[in-house]
């Protein structure tokens, strides 16, 4: 009777461990897929269009927004669908723009919402 309990306990531990590994691997796969989308040429085009909507001279060297970097730690799945990502502007972590990338009905990547920091907003207003 004692052996049977130990065997069942061992089996339960192996099942729990196996499920934990599966969930971890699924999460890693999802993270890799989201990174692939965020670093794609299509996403870069969405980012550039969004930045140019904020600053017509963005990325030309003559505007407020000269460069941007993707904050890798900010890449997260949006609970309503899509991918949330933050861009740091001009190498300053206090100047940022955040996007929600999503797929449109025609399967093209679109900016599905976002915003920017108050500090960047002040610079853009001047």
PDB file of C-alpha atoms in Angstrom:
ATOM      1  CA  UNK A   1       0.000   0.000   0.000  1.00  0.00           C
ATOM      2  CA  UNK A   2       2.844   2.382   0.875  1.00  0.00           C
ATOM      3  CA  UNK A   3       4.649   1.583  -2.399  1.00  0.00           C
ATOM      4  CA  UNK A   4       1.540   2.390  -4.414  1.00  0.00           C
ATOM      5  CA  UNK A   5       1.260   5.820  -2.736  1.00  0.00           C
ATOM      6  CA  UNK A   6       4.929   6.600  -3.414  1.00  0.00           C
ATOM      7  CA  UNK A   7       4.571   5.557  -7.054  1.00  0.00           C
ATOM      8  CA  UNK A   8       1.421   7.686  -7.502  1.00  0.00           C
ATOM      9  CA  UNK A   9       3.131  10.632  -5.825  1.00  0.00           C
ATOM     10  CA  UNK A  10       6.139  10.237  -8.160  1.00  0.00           C
ATOM     11  CA  UNK A  11       3.875  10.098 -11.200  1.00  0.00           C
ATOM     12  CA  UNK A  12       2.010  13.227 -10.050  1.00  0.00           C
ATOM     13  CA  UNK A  13       5.323  15.090  -9.592  1.00  0.00           C
ATOM     14  CA  UNK A  14       6.476  14.061 -13.084  1.00  0.00           C
ATOM     15  CA  UNK A  15       3.179  15.230 -14.626  1.00  0.00           C
ATOM     16  CA  UNK A  16       3.375  18.590 -12.843  1.00  0.00           C
ATOM     17  CA  UNK A  17       7.017  19.016 -13.900  1.00  0.00           C
ATOM     18  CA  UNK A  18       6.176  18.069 -17.494  1.00  0.00           C
ATOM     19  CA  UNK A  19       3.320  20.588 -17.649  1.00  0.00           C
ATOM     20  CA  UNK A  20       5.572  23.289 -16.200  1.00  0.00           C
ATOM     21  CA  UNK A  21       8.186  22.654 -18.878  1.00  0.00           C
ATOM     22  CA  UNK A  22       5.512  22.693 -21.596  1.00  0.00           C
ATOM     23  CA  UNK A  23       4.082  26.040 -20.411  1.00  0.00           C
ATOM     24  CA  UNK A  24       7.585  27.516 -20.218  1.00  0.00           C
ATOM     25  CA  UNK A  25       8.429  26.347 -23.747  1.00  0.00           C
ATOM     26  CA  UNK A  26       5.124  27.707 -25.111  1.00  0.00           C
ATOM     27  CA  UNK A  27       5.841  31.088 -23.469  1.00  0.00           C
ATOM     28  CA  UNK A  28       9.364  31.160 -24.934  1.00  0.00           C
ATOM     29  CA  UNK A  29       8.007  30.346 -28.395  1.00  0.00           C
ATOM     30  CA  UNK A  30       5.436  33.151 -28.117  1.00  0.00           C
ATOM     31  CA  UNK A  31       8.132  35.613 -26.978  1.00  0.00           C
ATOM     32  CA  UNK A  32      10.364  34.699 -29.925  1.00  0.00           C
ATOM     33  CA  UNK A  33       7.461  35.124 -32.366  1.00  0.00           C
ATOM     34  CA  UNK A  34       6.594  38.546 -30.897  1.00  0.00           C
ATOM     35  CA  UNK A  35      10.245  39.669 -31.138  1.00  0.00           C
ATOM     36  CA  UNK A  36      10.351  38.504 -34.748  1.00  0.00           C
ATOM     37  CA  UNK A  37       7.286  40.647 -35.544  1.00  0.00           C
ATOM     38  CA  UNK A  38       8.569  43.715 -33.654  1.00  0.00           C
ATOM     39  CA  UNK A  39      11.963  43.629 -35.408  1.00  0.00           C
ATOM     40  CA  UNK A  40      10.460  42.992 -38.867  1.00  0.00           C
ATOM     41  CA  UNK A  41      10.668  45.488 -41.732  1.00  0.00           C
ATOM     42  CA  UNK A  42       6.880  45.790 -41.666  1.00  0.00           C
ATOM     43  CA  UNK A  43       6.974  46.866 -37.988  1.00  0.00           C
ATOM     44  CA  UNK A  44       9.785  49.335 -38.704  1.00  0.00           C
ATOM     45  CA  UNK A  45       7.574  50.902 -41.361  1.00  0.00           C
ATOM     46  CA  UNK A  46       4.706  51.182 -38.855  1.00  0.00           C
ATOM     47  CA  UNK A  47       7.062  52.777 -36.311  1.00  0.00           C
ATOM     48  CA  UNK A  48       8.405  55.291 -38.833  1.00  0.00           C
ATOM     49  CA  UNK A  49       4.894  56.279 -39.927  1.00  0.00           C
ATOM     50  CA  UNK A  50       3.818  56.686 -36.308  1.00  0.00           C
ATOM     51  CA  UNK A  51       6.856  58.815 -35.489  1.00  0.00           C
ATOM     52  CA  UNK A  52       6.288  60.969 -38.575  1.00  0.00           C
ATOM     53  CA  UNK A  53       2.687  61.525 -37.437  1.00  0.00           C
ATOM     54  CA  UNK A  54       4.095  62.978 -34.213  1.00  0.00           C
ATOM     55  CA  UNK A  55       6.923  64.930 -35.857  1.00  0.00           C
ATOM     56  CA  UNK A  56       6.792  65.616 -39.604  1.00  0.00           C
ATOM     57  CA  UNK A  57      10.604  65.927 -39.674  1.00  0.00           C
ATOM     58  CA  UNK A  58      11.164  62.749 -37.646  1.00  0.00           C
ATOM     59  CA  UNK A  59      14.249  60.682 -38.489  1.00  0.00           C
ATOM     60  CA  UNK A  60      15.587  63.318 -40.908  1.00  0.00           C
ATOM     61  CA  UNK A  61      18.007  64.952 -38.469  1.00  0.00           C
ATOM     62  CA  UNK A  62      16.002  68.186 -38.548  1.00  0.00           C
ATOM     63  CA  UNK A  63      13.142  67.243 -36.219  1.00  0.00           C
ATOM     64  CA  UNK A  64      12.716  66.528 -32.523  1.00  0.00           C
ATOM     65  CA  UNK A  65      12.773  62.755 -33.123  1.00  0.00           C
ATOM     66  CA  UNK A  66      16.115  61.804 -34.667  1.00  0.00           C
ATOM     67  CA  UNK A  67      16.589  58.168 -33.642  1.00  0.00           C
ATOM     68  CA  UNK A  68      14.653  55.415 -31.928  1.00  0.00           C
ATOM     69  CA  UNK A  69      15.504  52.143 -30.232  1.00  0.00           C
ATOM     70  CA  UNK A  70      13.161  49.297 -29.408  1.00  0.00           C
ATOM     71  CA  UNK A  71      12.980  48.561 -25.676  1.00  0.00           C
ATOM     72  CA  UNK A  72      13.289  44.781 -25.757  1.00  0.00           C
ATOM     73  CA  UNK A  73      11.934  44.426 -22.213  1.00  0.00           C
ATOM     74  CA  UNK A  74       8.720  46.228 -23.184  1.00  0.00           C
ATOM     75  CA  UNK A  75       7.646  43.653 -25.773  1.00  0.00           C
ATOM     76  CA  UNK A  76       4.535  42.061 -24.287  1.00  0.00           C
ATOM     77  CA  UNK A  77       1.344  40.465 -25.493  1.00  0.00           C
ATOM     78  CA  UNK A  78      -1.595  42.851 -25.233  1.00  0.00           C
ATOM     79  CA  UNK A  79      -4.545  41.243 -23.410  1.00  0.00           C
ATOM     80  CA  UNK A  80      -6.900  42.659 -26.061  1.00  0.00           C
ATOM     81  CA  UNK A  81      -4.772  41.252 -28.880  1.00  0.00           C
ATOM     82  CA  UNK A  82      -1.611  42.458 -30.545  1.00  0.00           C
ATOM     83  CA  UNK A  83       1.817  43.312 -29.191  1.00  0.00           C
ATOM     84  CA  UNK A  84       2.753  46.223 -26.940  1.00  0.00           C
ATOM     85  CA  UNK A  85       6.180  47.753 -27.565  1.00  0.00           C
ATOM     86  CA  UNK A  86       7.969  50.914 -26.424  1.00  0.00           C
ATOM     87  CA  UNK A  87      10.480  52.910 -28.469  1.00  0.00           C
ATOM     88  CA  UNK A  88      13.051  55.116 -26.749  1.00  0.00           C
ATOM     89  CA  UNK A  89      13.638  58.313 -28.700  1.00  0.00           C
ATOM     90  CA  UNK A  90      17.090  59.890 -29.170  1.00  0.00           C
ATOM     91  CA  UNK A  91      18.642  57.444 -26.686  1.00  0.00           C
ATOM     92  CA  UNK A  92      16.705  58.961 -23.752  1.00  0.00           C
ATOM     93  CA  UNK A  93      14.585  56.566 -21.678  1.00  0.00           C
ATOM     94  CA  UNK A  94      12.356  59.481 -20.594  1.00  0.00           C
ATOM     95  CA  UNK A  95      11.484  60.210 -24.225  1.00  0.00           C
ATOM     96  CA  UNK A  96       9.405  57.318 -25.437  1.00  0.00           C
ATOM     97  CA  UNK A  97       6.576  56.323 -27.722  1.00  0.00           C
ATOM     98  CA  UNK A  98       4.563  53.169 -27.199  1.00  0.00           C
ATOM     99  CA  UNK A  99       2.685  51.245 -29.837  1.00  0.00           C
ATOM    100  CA  UNK A 100       0.238  48.375 -29.955  1.00  0.00           C
ATOM    101  CA  UNK A 101       0.959  46.401 -33.109  1.00  0.00           C
ATOM    102  CA  UNK A 102      -1.869  44.324 -34.496  1.00  0.00           C
ATOM    103  CA  UNK A 103      -2.908  42.641 -37.733  1.00  0.00           C
ATOM    104  CA  UNK A 104      -5.599  44.306 -39.824  1.00  0.00           C
ATOM    105  CA  UNK A 105      -8.270  42.325 -41.665  1.00  0.00           C
ATOM    106  CA  UNK A 106      -5.984  42.182 -44.715  1.00  0.00           C
ATOM    107  CA  UNK A 107      -3.215  40.668 -42.489  1.00  0.00           C
ATOM    108  CA  UNK A 108      -1.055  43.807 -42.673  1.00  0.00           C
ATOM    109  CA  UNK A 109       0.597  45.059 -39.522  1.00  0.00           C
ATOM    110  CA  UNK A 110      -0.942  48.262 -38.152  1.00  0.00           C
ATOM    111  CA  UNK A 111      -0.535  50.638 -35.221  1.00  0.00           C
ATOM    112  CA  UNK A 112      -3.571  49.837 -33.101  1.00  0.00           C
ATOM    113  CA  UNK A 113      -3.052  52.511 -30.463  1.00  0.00           C
ATOM    114  CA  UNK A 114      -0.383  53.942 -28.242  1.00  0.00           C
ATOM    115  CA  UNK A 115       0.944  57.200 -26.957  1.00  0.00           C
ATOM    116  CA  UNK A 116       4.063  59.013 -25.848  1.00  0.00           C
ATOM    117  CA  UNK A 117       5.729  60.423 -22.750  1.00  0.00           C
ATOM    118  CA  UNK A 118       4.877  63.839 -21.339  1.00  0.00           C
ATOM    119  CA  UNK A 119       8.511  64.918 -21.772  1.00  0.00           C
ATOM    120  CA  UNK A 120       8.411  64.084 -25.489  1.00  0.00           C
ATOM    121  CA  UNK A 121       5.039  65.811 -25.807  1.00  0.00           C
ATOM    122  CA  UNK A 122       6.542  69.026 -24.393  1.00  0.00           C
ATOM    123  CA  UNK A 123       9.419  68.884 -26.879  1.00  0.00           C
ATOM    124  CA  UNK A 124       7.019  68.306 -29.760  1.00  0.00           C
ATOM    125  CA  UNK A 125       4.814  71.252 -28.701  1.00  0.00           C
ATOM    126  CA  UNK A 126       7.749  73.719 -28.777  1.00  0.00           C
TER     127      UNK A 126
END
